[in-house]
Amino acid sequence: MTGRQTLFGVELDPLTMDETVARCLAAVRDGSPLEIGVVNAAKLVNMRRDDRLAKAVSGCDLVLADGQAVVWAGRVLRAPLPERVAGIDLFLRLLAEAETSGIPVYFLGAEEEVLERMLLRVADRFPGLKVAGSRNGYFDDSEQAEIADGIARSGAQMLFLGMTSPKKEIFTAAYGTRTGASVVHGVGGSFDILAGVTKRAPESWQRLGLEWLYRALQEPRRLGRRYLTTNASFLLMTAREFVRPTPSAAASSASTASTNRSR
């Protein structure tokens, strides 16, 4: 597939996992920045409510379908996406490629204890990986510029952000280029999974698009109601989109510019 697909007014890149990895390695090779955004059902719902999040995600160089529900919605809404490109799977593929190719990486996110546990497991799994540096994800907005400069000084060519939305998207939009990393990838709760703090759903659950349910069963009080509400909102959003598609931000901007010129 070539060109972007518009889904819920968001432009997504219809890439497979292999194609995405190839794009990332090309960015490192060419020294050109590549900021990656991933969306699942919950994030697409939240982007309707949070303009800063919507702009940060839409401004990424690649926007990928992280959730199986997004792939299914693409089929229903005639905006087909070849497959799900899960953020954690892309994360692991890039770590393997970085180890093989000697690409230095930086980890930013999670609590200090979780980060340290993850680093130990990463070192065991990818013993030849060059870790240029790491830092926990607890900092004030006023520290962002200093953190970005520290990453730049480390020489990291791949930066992985283990932070929640919208913090990681906003950091990427504001300081991704300043970090000097060729690839900037927000991996959300992947640090917790690699550290063994949370468990990822079995592959059978993933194929059925039930990762959210597996997470909710692990933390029912914190996540149960949130996931049910978000999923209901996503289904309603999909039904509305089937009747009246939302134009992409790019198309809306072009239409506005055309209207202004004709006045």
Coordinates of C-alpha atoms in Angstrom, one line a residue:
M1 CA 0.0 0.0 0.0
T2 CA 1.1 3.5 -0.7
G3 CA -0.1 6.9 0.5
R4 CA -1.8 7.5 3.8
Q5 CA -5.3 6.4 4.8
T6 CA -7.6 8.8 6.6
L7 CA -9.4 7.3 9.6
F8 CA -11.5 9.5 12.0
G9 CA -9.8 12.5 10.4
V10 CA -6.4 11.1 11.3
E11 CA -3.9 10.2 8.6
L12 CA -2.4 6.8 9.2
D13 CA 0.5 5.1 7.3
P14 CA -0.6 1.7 5.9
L15 CA 2.7 -0.1 6.6
T16 CA 3.5 -3.6 7.7
M17 CA 5.9 -4.3 10.6
D18 CA 8.7 -5.1 8.2
E19 CA 8.1 -2.0 6.2
T20 CA 8.1 0.1 9.4
V21 CA 11.4 -1.4 10.6
A22 CA 12.9 -0.7 7.2
R23 CA 11.8 3.0 7.4
C24 CA 13.4 3.3 10.8
L25 CA 16.7 1.8 9.7
A26 CA 16.8 4.1 6.7
A27 CA 16.3 7.1 8.9
V28 CA 19.2 6.1 11.1
R29 CA 21.3 5.4 8.0
D30 CA 20.4 8.8 6.4
G31 CA 20.5 10.8 9.6
S32 CA 17.0 12.1 9.0
P33 CA 14.6 12.4 12.0
L34 CA 11.6 10.0 12.1
E35 CA 9.1 10.6 14.8
I36 CA 6.7 7.6 15.3
G37 CA 3.1 7.9 16.6
V38 CA 0.9 4.9 17.3
V39 CA -2.9 4.9 17.8
N40 CA -5.3 2.5 19.4
A41 CA -9.0 2.9 20.1
A42 CA -8.5 4.7 23.3
K43 CA -6.1 7.2 21.9
L44 CA -8.3 8.0 18.9
V45 CA -11.2 8.7 21.3
N46 CA -8.9 10.9 23.5
M47 CA -7.7 12.8 20.4
R48 CA -11.2 14.0 19.9
R49 CA -11.2 15.5 23.4
D50 CA -7.6 16.7 23.6
D51 CA -6.5 19.1 20.9
R52 CA -2.8 19.0 22.0
L53 CA -2.7 15.3 21.8
A54 CA -4.4 15.3 18.4
K55 CA -1.9 17.8 17.0
A56 CA 1.1 16.0 18.5
V57 CA 0.1 12.6 17.0
S58 CA -0.9 14.1 13.6
G59 CA 2.5 15.9 13.5
C60 CA 4.5 12.6 13.6
D61 CA 6.3 11.4 10.5
L62 CA 4.7 8.0 10.8
V63 CA 1.3 7.3 12.4
L64 CA 0.7 3.5 12.9
A65 CA -2.2 1.3 13.9
D66 CA -1.2 0.0 17.3
G67 CA -4.6 -1.5 18.1
Q68 CA -6.4 -4.4 16.4
A69 CA -9.6 -2.4 16.7
V70 CA -8.1 0.3 14.5
V71 CA -7.3 -2.2 11.8
W72 CA -10.9 -3.6 11.9
A73 CA -12.4 0.0 11.8
G74 CA -10.2 0.7 8.8
R75 CA -11.8 -2.3 7.0
V76 CA -15.3 -1.2 7.9
L77 CA -14.7 2.4 6.9
R78 CA -12.9 1.6 3.6
A79 CA -9.5 2.8 4.8
P80 CA -7.7 -0.5 4.9
L81 CA -4.5 -1.0 6.9
P82 CA -2.4 -4.1 6.1
E83 CA -1.8 -5.1 9.7
R84 CA -1.5 -4.0 13.3
V85 CA 2.0 -2.6 14.1
A86 CA 2.0 -2.9 17.9
G87 CA 4.2 -0.4 19.7
I88 CA 5.9 -3.0 21.9
D89 CA 6.5 -5.4 19.0
L90 CA 8.1 -2.5 17.0
F91 CA 10.1 -1.6 20.1
L92 CA 11.5 -5.2 20.4
R93 CA 12.3 -5.4 16.7
L94 CA 14.2 -2.1 16.8
L95 CA 16.2 -3.2 19.8
A96 CA 17.2 -6.4 18.0
E97 CA 18.2 -4.4 14.9
A98 CA 20.1 -1.8 17.0
E99 CA 22.0 -4.6 18.7
T100 CA 23.0 -6.1 15.4
S101 CA 23.9 -2.8 13.7
G102 CA 25.6 -1.2 16.7
I103 CA 23.0 1.6 16.9
P104 CA 23.1 3.4 20.3
V105 CA 19.7 3.8 22.1
Y106 CA 18.3 5.8 24.9
F107 CA 15.4 4.9 27.3
L108 CA 13.3 7.6 28.8
G109 CA 10.4 6.8 31.1
A110 CA 8.8 4.8 33.9
E111 CA 9.7 4.9 37.6
E112 CA 13.4 4.6 38.5
E113 CA 12.9 1.1 40.0
V114 CA 11.0 -0.1 37.0
L115 CA 13.5 1.4 34.6
E116 CA 16.4 -0.3 36.4
R117 CA 14.7 -3.7 36.2
M118 CA 13.9 -3.2 32.6
L119 CA 17.6 -2.3 31.8
L120 CA 18.7 -5.5 33.5
R121 CA 16.3 -7.6 31.4
V122 CA 17.2 -5.8 28.2
A123 CA 20.9 -6.4 28.9
D124 CA 20.2 -10.1 29.3
R125 CA 18.0 -10.3 26.2
F126 CA 20.2 -8.0 24.0
P127 CA 23.7 -8.4 25.4
G128 CA 25.4 -6.5 22.5
L129 CA 23.0 -3.5 22.6
K130 CA 24.7 -0.1 23.1
V131 CA 22.7 1.8 25.7
A132 CA 23.8 5.5 25.4
G133 CA 21.8 6.5 28.4
S134 CA 18.5 6.3 30.4
R135 CA 16.4 8.4 32.7
N136 CA 13.1 7.9 34.5
G137 CA 10.0 9.6 33.2
Y138 CA 9.2 11.7 36.3
F139 CA 10.1 15.3 35.5
D140 CA 8.5 18.7 35.3
D141 CA 7.8 20.4 32.0
S142 CA 10.5 22.9 32.8
E143 CA 13.1 20.1 32.7
Q144 CA 12.2 18.9 29.2
A145 CA 14.7 21.1 27.3
E146 CA 17.6 20.0 29.6
I147 CA 16.6 16.3 29.2
A148 CA 16.5 16.6 25.4
D149 CA 19.9 18.2 25.4
G150 CA 21.3 15.4 27.6
I151 CA 19.9 12.8 25.1
A152 CA 21.6 14.7 22.3
R153 CA 24.9 14.7 24.1
S154 CA 24.6 10.9 24.6
G155 CA 24.8 10.3 20.9
A156 CA 21.7 8.0 20.9
Q157 CA 20.3 7.4 17.5
M158 CA 17.1 5.7 18.7
L159 CA 15.0 7.1 21.6
F160 CA 12.3 5.1 23.3
L161 CA 9.8 6.9 25.5
G162 CA 8.1 4.7 28.1
M163 CA 5.6 7.3 29.2
T164 CA 1.8 7.6 29.1
S165 CA -0.2 9.7 26.7
P166 CA -0.3 12.6 26.1
K167 CA 3.0 13.3 27.9
K168 CA 5.1 11.3 25.4
E169 CA 3.4 12.7 22.3
I170 CA 3.8 16.3 23.6
F171 CA 7.5 15.7 24.5
T172 CA 8.1 14.2 21.0
A173 CA 6.4 17.1 19.3
A174 CA 8.3 19.8 21.2
Y175 CA 11.7 18.2 21.7
G176 CA 12.0 15.1 19.5
T177 CA 14.2 16.9 16.9
R178 CA 16.3 18.5 19.7
T179 CA 17.3 15.1 21.1
G180 CA 19.3 14.4 17.9
A181 CA 17.9 10.9 17.7
S182 CA 17.0 9.7 14.2
V183 CA 14.1 7.5 15.5
V184 CA 11.9 8.7 18.3
H185 CA 9.3 6.0 19.3
G186 CA 6.8 6.4 22.2
V187 CA 6.3 2.9 23.6
G188 CA 3.9 3.6 26.4
G189 CA 3.7 0.9 29.1
S190 CA 6.3 -1.3 27.3
F191 CA 8.9 -0.6 29.9
D192 CA 6.6 -2.1 32.6
I193 CA 6.1 -5.2 30.5
L194 CA 9.8 -5.7 29.9
A195 CA 10.5 -5.1 33.5
G196 CA 8.0 -7.8 34.5
V197 CA 5.7 -5.4 36.3
T198 CA 2.7 -6.1 34.1
K199 CA 1.9 -9.1 31.9
R200 CA 1.1 -8.8 28.2
A201 CA -1.9 -10.6 26.9
P202 CA -1.3 -14.0 25.2
E203 CA -1.1 -13.9 21.4
S204 CA -4.6 -15.5 21.1
W205 CA -6.1 -12.5 23.0
Q206 CA -4.1 -10.1 20.9
R207 CA -5.4 -11.6 17.6
L208 CA -9.0 -11.2 18.9
G209 CA -8.3 -7.6 19.8
L210 CA -8.8 -8.3 23.5
E211 CA -5.6 -7.0 24.9
W212 CA -7.6 -4.3 26.7
L213 CA -9.7 -6.9 28.5
Y214 CA -6.6 -8.8 29.6
R215 CA -5.2 -5.5 31.1
A216 CA -8.5 -4.7 32.7
L217 CA -8.7 -8.1 34.4
Q218 CA -5.2 -7.4 35.9
E219 CA -6.3 -4.0 37.2
P220 CA -10.1 -4.0 37.3
R221 CA -10.6 -1.1 39.7
R222 CA -8.2 1.2 37.8
L223 CA -8.8 0.2 34.2
G224 CA -12.2 -1.7 34.0
R225 CA -14.6 1.2 33.8
R226 CA -12.1 3.3 31.7
Y227 CA -11.8 0.6 29.0
L228 CA -15.5 -0.1 28.9
T229 CA -16.3 3.6 28.5
T230 CA -13.6 4.1 25.9
N231 CA -14.6 1.1 23.8
A232 CA -18.2 2.1 23.8
S233 CA -17.2 5.6 22.6
F234 CA -15.0 4.1 19.9
L235 CA -17.9 1.9 18.6
L236 CA -20.2 4.9 18.5
M237 CA -17.4 7.0 16.8
T238 CA -17.0 4.3 14.2
A239 CA -20.8 4.2 13.5
R240 CA -20.9 7.9 13.1
E241 CA -17.9 7.8 10.8
F242 CA -19.5 5.3 8.6
V243 CA -22.4 7.8 8.0
R244 CA -20.3 10.9 7.8
P245 CA -16.5 10.6 7.5
T246 CA -14.4 13.2 9.2
P247 CA -12.1 15.0 6.8
S248 CA -8.4 14.8 7.6
A249 CA -6.7 17.8 9.2
A250 CA -4.7 18.4 6.0
A251 CA -7.9 18.4 3.9
S252 CA -9.6 20.8 6.3
S253 CA -6.6 23.2 6.2
A254 CA -6.5 23.1 2.4
S255 CA -10.3 23.8 2.3
T256 CA -9.9 26.7 4.7
A257 CA -7.0 28.1 2.7
S258 CA -9.0 27.8 -0.5
T259 CA -12.0 29.6 1.0
N260 CA -9.8 32.4 2.3
R261 CA -8.1 32.9 -1.1
S262 CA -11.5 33.2 -2.8
R263 CA -12.7 36.0 -0.5

